[in-house]
PDB file of N, CA and C in Angstrom:
ATOM      1  N   UNK A 269     -58.375  -2.677  38.150  1.00  0.00           N
ATOM      2  CA  UNK A 269     -58.871  -1.787  39.272  1.00  0.00           C
ATOM      3  C   UNK A 269     -58.044  -0.642  40.284  1.00  0.00           C
ATOM      4  N   UNK A 270     -57.477  -0.995  40.442  1.00  0.00           N
ATOM      5  CA  UNK A 270     -56.719  -0.305  41.082  1.00  0.00           C
ATOM      6  C   UNK A 270     -56.044   0.937  40.303  1.00  0.00           C
ATOM      7  N   UNK A 271     -55.362   0.859  38.849  1.00  0.00           N
ATOM      8  CA  UNK A 271     -53.992   1.536  38.602  1.00  0.00           C
ATOM      9  C   UNK A 271     -55.498   2.418  38.412  1.00  0.00           C
ATOM     10  N   UNK A 272     -57.041   2.331  37.826  1.00  0.00           N
ATOM     11  CA  UNK A 272     -58.087   2.866  37.555  1.00  0.00           C
ATOM     12  C   UNK A 272     -58.003   4.076  38.624  1.00  0.00           C
ATOM     13  N   UNK A 273     -58.202   3.453  39.299  1.00  0.00           N
ATOM     14  CA  UNK A 273     -58.729   5.029  40.799  1.00  0.00           C
ATOM     15  C   UNK A 273     -57.709   5.567  40.826  1.00  0.00           C
ATOM     16  N   UNK A 274     -56.424   5.459  40.928  1.00  0.00           N
ATOM     17  CA  UNK A 274     -55.332   6.078  41.500  1.00  0.00           C
ATOM     18  C   UNK A 274     -55.281   7.382  39.840  1.00  0.00           C
ATOM     19  N   UNK A 275     -55.943   6.634  38.810  1.00  0.00           N
ATOM     20  CA  UNK A 275     -56.159   8.097  37.827  1.00  0.00           C
ATOM     21  C   UNK A 275     -57.040   8.994  38.118  1.00  0.00           C
ATOM     22  N   UNK A 276     -57.811   7.914  38.133  1.00  0.00           N
ATOM     23  CA  UNK A 276     -59.329   8.875  38.674  1.00  0.00           C
ATOM     24  C   UNK A 276     -58.871  10.556  39.317  1.00  0.00           C
ATOM     25  N   UNK A 277     -58.048   9.763  40.679  1.00  0.00           N
ATOM     26  CA  UNK A 277     -57.770  10.315  41.784  1.00  0.00           C
ATOM     27  C   UNK A 277     -57.062  11.397  41.684  1.00  0.00           C
ATOM     28  N   UNK A 278     -55.991  11.131  40.361  1.00  0.00           N
ATOM     29  CA  UNK A 278     -54.635  11.900  39.983  1.00  0.00           C
ATOM     30  C   UNK A 278     -55.489  13.309  38.754  1.00  0.00           C
ATOM     31  N   UNK A 279     -56.654  13.081  38.354  1.00  0.00           N
ATOM     32  CA  UNK A 279     -57.261  13.939  37.394  1.00  0.00           C
ATOM     33  C   UNK A 279     -58.362  14.347  38.302  1.00  0.00           C
ATOM     34  N   UNK A 280     -58.350  14.500  38.886  1.00  0.00           N
ATOM     35  CA  UNK A 280     -59.090  14.971  40.041  1.00  0.00           C
ATOM     36  C   UNK A 280     -58.135  16.412  40.693  1.00  0.00           C
ATOM     37  N   UNK A 281     -57.421  15.263  41.093  1.00  0.00           N
ATOM     38  CA  UNK A 281     -56.376  16.800  41.613  1.00  0.00           C
ATOM     39  C   UNK A 281     -55.874  17.721  40.612  1.00  0.00           C
ATOM     40  N   UNK A 282     -55.041  17.143  39.395  1.00  0.00           N
ATOM     41  CA  UNK A 282     -54.324  17.550  38.392  1.00  0.00           C
ATOM     42  C   UNK A 282     -55.674  19.228  37.506  1.00  0.00           C
ATOM     43  N   UNK A 283     -56.371  18.551  37.310  1.00  0.00           N
ATOM     44  CA  UNK A 283     -57.512  19.117  36.347  1.00  0.00           C
ATOM     45  C   UNK A 283     -57.244  19.174  34.921  1.00  0.00           C
ATOM     46  N   UNK A 284     -57.029  17.440  34.829  1.00  0.00           N
ATOM     47  CA  UNK A 284     -56.550  17.119  33.121  1.00  0.00           C
ATOM     48  C   UNK A 284     -57.188  15.595  33.240  1.00  0.00           C
ATOM     49  N   UNK A 285     -58.196  16.640  31.812  1.00  0.00           N
ATOM     50  CA  UNK A 285     -58.303  15.273  30.917  1.00  0.00           C
ATOM     51  C   UNK A 285     -57.706  14.661  29.855  1.00  0.00           C
ATOM     52  N   UNK A 286     -57.127  12.624  30.568  1.00  0.00           N
ATOM     53  CA  UNK A 286     -56.003  11.827  29.660  1.00  0.00           C
ATOM     54  C   UNK A 286     -57.382  12.332  27.779  1.00  0.00           C
ATOM     55  N   UNK A 287     -56.581  12.650  27.258  1.00  0.00           N
ATOM     56  CA  UNK A 287     -56.692  11.458  25.673  1.00  0.00           C
ATOM     57  C   UNK A 287     -57.436  10.788  25.552  1.00  0.00           C
ATOM     58  N   UNK A 288     -58.764  10.797  24.505  1.00  0.00           N
ATOM     59  CA  UNK A 288     -59.205   9.349  25.037  1.00  0.00           C
ATOM     60  C   UNK A 288     -58.410   8.571  23.073  1.00  0.00           C
ATOM     61  N   UNK A 289     -58.033   7.337  23.583  1.00  0.00           N
ATOM     62  CA  UNK A 289     -57.142   6.021  22.779  1.00  0.00           C
ATOM     63  C   UNK A 289     -57.608   5.930  21.576  1.00  0.00           C
ATOM     64  N   UNK A 290     -57.060   5.777  20.338  1.00  0.00           N
ATOM     65  CA  UNK A 290     -57.165   5.197  19.402  1.00  0.00           C
ATOM     66  C   UNK A 290     -58.902   5.639  18.437  1.00  0.00           C
ATOM     67  N   UNK A 291     -58.556   7.074  19.315  1.00  0.00           N
ATOM     68  CA  UNK A 291     -59.740   7.686  18.265  1.00  0.00           C
ATOM     69  C   UNK A 291     -59.075   8.504  16.852  1.00  0.00           C
ATOM     70  N   UNK A 292     -59.959   7.952  15.979  1.00  0.00           N
ATOM     71  CA  UNK A 292     -59.879   9.192  14.738  1.00  0.00           C
ATOM     72  C   UNK A 292     -60.594   9.528  13.869  1.00  0.00           C
ATOM     73  N   UNK A 293     -61.895   8.512  13.941  1.00  0.00           N
ATOM     74  CA  UNK A 293     -63.107   9.330  13.384  1.00  0.00           C
ATOM     75  C   UNK A 293     -63.917   9.172  14.333  1.00  0.00           C
ATOM     76  N   UNK A 294     -64.134  10.517  15.082  1.00  0.00           N
ATOM     77  CA  UNK A 294     -65.280  10.738  15.545  1.00  0.00           C
ATOM     78  C   UNK A 294     -66.440  10.173  14.755  1.00  0.00           C
ATOM     79  N   UNK A 295     -68.077   9.650  15.990  1.00  0.00           N
ATOM     80  CA  UNK A 295     -69.435   9.616  14.981  1.00  0.00           C
ATOM     81  C   UNK A 295     -70.229  11.092  15.310  1.00  0.00           C
ATOM     82  N   UNK A 296     -70.345  11.414  13.658  1.00  0.00           N
ATOM     83  CA  UNK A 296     -70.972  12.590  13.732  1.00  0.00           C
ATOM     84  C   UNK A 296     -71.731  12.574  14.259  1.00  0.00           C
ATOM     85  N   UNK A 297     -72.316  11.804  14.488  1.00  0.00           N
ATOM     86  CA  UNK A 297     -74.307  11.924  15.423  1.00  0.00           C
ATOM     87  C   UNK A 297     -74.151  11.646  16.374  1.00  0.00           C
ATOM     88  N   UNK A 298     -73.062  11.030  17.068  1.00  0.00           N
ATOM     89  CA  UNK A 298     -72.642  11.102  18.692  1.00  0.00           C
ATOM     90  C   UNK A 298     -72.074  12.483  19.220  1.00  0.00           C
ATOM     91  N   UNK A 299     -73.249  13.162  20.002  1.00  0.00           N
ATOM     92  CA  UNK A 299     -72.191  14.754  20.402  1.00  0.00           C
ATOM     93  C   UNK A 299     -72.045  14.307  21.779  1.00  0.00           C
ATOM     94  N   UNK A 300     -70.703  14.275  22.156  1.00  0.00           N
ATOM     95  CA  UNK A 300     -69.531  13.477  22.743  1.00  0.00           C
ATOM     96  C   UNK A 300     -68.216  14.817  22.896  1.00  0.00           C
ATOM     97  N   UNK A 301     -68.391  14.842  23.712  1.00  0.00           N
ATOM     98  CA  UNK A 301     -66.625  16.048  24.273  1.00  0.00           C
ATOM     99  C   UNK A 301     -65.545  14.933  23.890  1.00  0.00           C
ATOM    100  N   UNK A 302     -65.568  14.982  23.302  1.00  0.00           N
ATOM    101  CA  UNK A 302     -64.070  13.206  23.062  1.00  0.00           C
ATOM    102  C   UNK A 302     -63.024  15.064  23.398  1.00  0.00           C
ATOM    103  N   UNK A 303     -61.911  14.312  22.924  1.00  0.00           N
ATOM    104  CA  UNK A 303     -60.668  15.039  24.100  1.00  0.00           C
ATOM    105  C   UNK A 303     -59.695  14.091  23.618  1.00  0.00           C
ATOM    106  N   UNK A 304     -60.084  14.398  21.969  1.00  0.00           N
ATOM    107  CA  UNK A 304     -58.390  13.670  21.247  1.00  0.00           C
ATOM    108  C   UNK A 304     -57.081  13.978  21.118  1.00  0.00           C
ATOM    109  N   UNK A 305     -55.933  12.988  20.677  1.00  0.00           N
ATOM    110  CA  UNK A 305     -54.965  14.096  20.650  1.00  0.00           C
ATOM    111  C   UNK A 305     -53.770  13.824  21.342  1.00  0.00           C
ATOM    112  N   UNK A 306     -54.485  14.902  22.673  1.00  0.00           N
ATOM    113  CA  UNK A 306     -53.640  15.555  23.847  1.00  0.00           C
ATOM    114  C   UNK A 306     -55.309  16.095  24.753  1.00  0.00           C
ATOM    115  N   UNK A 307     -53.578  15.893  25.822  1.00  0.00           N
ATOM    116  CA  UNK A 307     -54.531  16.399  27.376  1.00  0.00           C
ATOM    117  C   UNK A 307     -55.969  17.894  27.242  1.00  0.00           C
ATOM    118  N   UNK A 308     -55.818  18.170  28.071  1.00  0.00           N
ATOM    119  CA  UNK A 308     -56.311  19.131  27.640  1.00  0.00           C
ATOM    120  C   UNK A 308     -56.988  19.759  29.593  1.00  0.00           C
ATOM    121  N   UNK A 309     -57.235  21.027  29.880  1.00  0.00           N
ATOM    122  CA  UNK A 309     -57.193  21.526  31.502  1.00  0.00           C
ATOM    123  C   UNK A 309     -58.788  21.957  30.834  1.00  0.00           C
ATOM    124  N   UNK A 310     -59.273  21.054  31.949  1.00  0.00           N
ATOM    125  CA  UNK A 310     -60.550  21.180  32.911  1.00  0.00           C
ATOM    126  C   UNK A 310     -61.353  21.291  34.197  1.00  0.00           C
ATOM    127  N   UNK A 311     -62.343  21.614  34.281  1.00  0.00           N
ATOM    128  CA  UNK A 311     -62.574  21.465  35.914  1.00  0.00           C
ATOM    129  C   UNK A 311     -63.112  20.593  35.976  1.00  0.00           C
ATOM    130  N   UNK A 312     -62.565  20.159  36.528  1.00  0.00           N
ATOM    131  CA  UNK A 312     -62.963  18.438  37.197  1.00  0.00           C
ATOM    132  C   UNK A 312     -63.519  18.483  38.141  1.00  0.00           C
ATOM    133  N   UNK A 313     -64.927  17.420  38.757  1.00  0.00           N
ATOM    134  CA  UNK A 313     -65.163  17.493  39.618  1.00  0.00           C
ATOM    135  C   UNK A 313     -65.639  16.504  40.293  1.00  0.00           C
ATOM    136  N   UNK A 314     -65.422  15.799  39.469  1.00  0.00           N
ATOM    137  CA  UNK A 314     -66.619  14.298  39.893  1.00  0.00           C
ATOM    138  C   UNK A 314     -65.761  13.126  38.640  1.00  0.00           C
ATOM    139  N   UNK A 315     -65.551  12.166  38.443  1.00  0.00           N
ATOM    140  CA  UNK A 315     -65.211  10.797  37.984  1.00  0.00           C
ATOM    141  C   UNK A 315     -66.044   9.828  37.820  1.00  0.00           C
ATOM    142  N   UNK A 316     -66.155   8.927  36.884  1.00  0.00           N
ATOM    143  CA  UNK A 316     -66.525   7.705  37.130  1.00  0.00           C
ATOM    144  C   UNK A 316     -65.271   6.445  36.697  1.00  0.00           C
ATOM    145  N   UNK A 317     -65.174   5.760  37.580  1.00  0.00           N
ATOM    146  CA  UNK A 317     -63.880   4.805  37.102  1.00  0.00           C
ATOM    147  C   UNK A 317     -64.942   3.579  36.947  1.00  0.00           C
ATOM    148  N   UNK A 318     -64.098   2.259  36.118  1.00  0.00           N
ATOM    149  CA  UNK A 318     -64.956   1.352  35.761  1.00  0.00           C
ATOM    150  C   UNK A 318     -63.927   0.710  35.749  1.00  0.00           C
ATOM    151  N   UNK A 319     -64.149  -0.523  36.504  1.00  0.00           N
ATOM    152  CA  UNK A 319     -63.630  -2.212  35.840  1.00  0.00           C
ATOM    153  C   UNK A 319     -63.911  -3.295  36.027  1.00  0.00           C
ATOM    154  N   UNK A 320     -63.555  -4.123  34.515  1.00  0.00           N
ATOM    155  CA  UNK A 320     -64.461  -4.614  34.324  1.00  0.00           C
ATOM    156  C   UNK A 320     -63.264  -5.985  34.436  1.00  0.00           C
ATOM    157  N   UNK A 321     -63.847  -7.241  35.182  1.00  0.00           N
ATOM    158  CA  UNK A 321     -62.954  -9.204  35.153  1.00  0.00           C
ATOM    159  C   UNK A 321     -63.576  -9.707  34.402  1.00  0.00           C
ATOM    160  N   UNK A 322     -62.960 -10.828  33.590  1.00  0.00           N
ATOM    161  CA  UNK A 322     -63.568 -11.961  33.997  1.00  0.00           C
ATOM    162  C   UNK A 322     -64.593 -12.605  34.928  1.00  0.00           C
ATOM    163  N   UNK A 323     -65.376 -13.439  33.940  1.00  0.00           N
ATOM    164  CA  UNK A 323     -66.188 -13.849  35.098  1.00  0.00           C
ATOM    165  C   UNK A 323     -67.617 -12.881  35.419  1.00  0.00           C
ATOM    166  N   UNK A 324     -67.740 -11.998  35.303  1.00  0.00           N
ATOM    167  CA  UNK A 324     -68.932 -10.873  35.841  1.00  0.00           C
ATOM    168  C   UNK A 324     -68.580 -10.171  37.094  1.00  0.00           C
ATOM    169  N   UNK A 325     -67.302 -10.013  37.234  1.00  0.00           N
ATOM    170  CA  UNK A 325     -66.472  -9.468  38.387  1.00  0.00           C
ATOM    171  C   UNK A 325     -66.016  -7.996  38.803  1.00  0.00           C
ATOM    172  N   UNK A 326     -67.290  -6.956  38.149  1.00  0.00           N
ATOM    173  CA  UNK A 326     -67.544  -5.531  37.910  1.00  0.00           C
ATOM    174  C   UNK A 326     -67.227  -4.610  39.261  1.00  0.00           C
ATOM    175  N   UNK A 327     -66.831  -3.637  38.655  1.00  0.00           N
ATOM    176  CA  UNK A 327     -66.882  -3.204  39.896  1.00  0.00           C
ATOM    177  C   UNK A 327     -67.065  -1.093  39.064  1.00  0.00           C
ATOM    178  N   UNK A 328     -67.818  -0.249  39.762  1.00  0.00           N
ATOM    179  CA  UNK A 328     -67.213   1.157  39.499  1.00  0.00           C
ATOM    180  C   UNK A 328     -67.446   2.044  40.519  1.00  0.00           C
ATOM    181  N   UNK A 329     -66.776   3.104  40.530  1.00  0.00           N
ATOM    182  CA  UNK A 329     -66.141   4.470  41.706  1.00  0.00           C
ATOM    183  C   UNK A 329     -67.279   5.611  41.091  1.00  0.00           C
ATOM    184  N   UNK A 330     -67.098   6.100  42.001  1.00  0.00           N
ATOM    185  CA  UNK A 330     -67.794   7.897  41.789  1.00  0.00           C
ATOM    186  C   UNK A 330     -66.871   8.126  42.133  1.00  0.00           C
ATOM    187  N   UNK A 331     -65.666   9.073  42.286  1.00  0.00           N
ATOM    188  CA  UNK A 331     -65.346  10.146  43.044  1.00  0.00           C
ATOM    189  C   UNK A 331     -65.461  11.656  42.782  1.00  0.00           C
ATOM    190  N   UNK A 332     -65.364  11.922  43.780  1.00  0.00           N
ATOM    191  CA  UNK A 332     -65.281  13.054  43.807  1.00  0.00           C
ATOM    192  C   UNK A 332     -64.517  14.367  44.373  1.00  0.00           C
ATOM    193  N   UNK A 333     -64.399  15.948  44.101  1.00  0.00           N
ATOM    194  CA  UNK A 333     -63.209  16.306  44.400  1.00  0.00           C
ATOM    195  C   UNK A 333     -63.466  17.659  45.800  1.00  0.00           C
ATOM    196  N   UNK A 334     -62.559  17.155  46.689  1.00  0.00           N
ATOM    197  CA  UNK A 334     -63.402  17.776  48.325  1.00  0.00           C
ATOM    198  C   UNK A 334     -63.415  19.355  47.671  1.00  0.00           C
ATOM    199  N   UNK A 335     -64.284  19.549  48.256  1.00  0.00           N
ATOM    200  CA  UNK A 335     -63.889  21.640  48.268  1.00  0.00           C
ATOM    201  C   UNK A 335     -64.452  22.021  50.189  1.00  0.00           C
ATOM    202  N   UNK A 336     -63.389  22.226  50.704  1.00  0.00           N
ATOM    203  CA  UNK A 336     -63.422  22.636  51.763  1.00  0.00           C
ATOM    204  C   UNK A 336     -62.943  23.535  52.657  1.00  0.00           C
TER     205      UNK A 336
END
């Protein structure tokens, strides 16, 4: 929960997408923008933070970049 939220806030601040862990062979049928190997700069405006716990204690946060 808390660590994931911090990583999401840092992603918004630094505008860097971290690599997809353990991605060796992406499915060619899946049209996703994978980030293999190394981090990548991007224009990040919104992030989704998921936290799943034992016993069904789940939470999701949607955080957005402040533009003001």
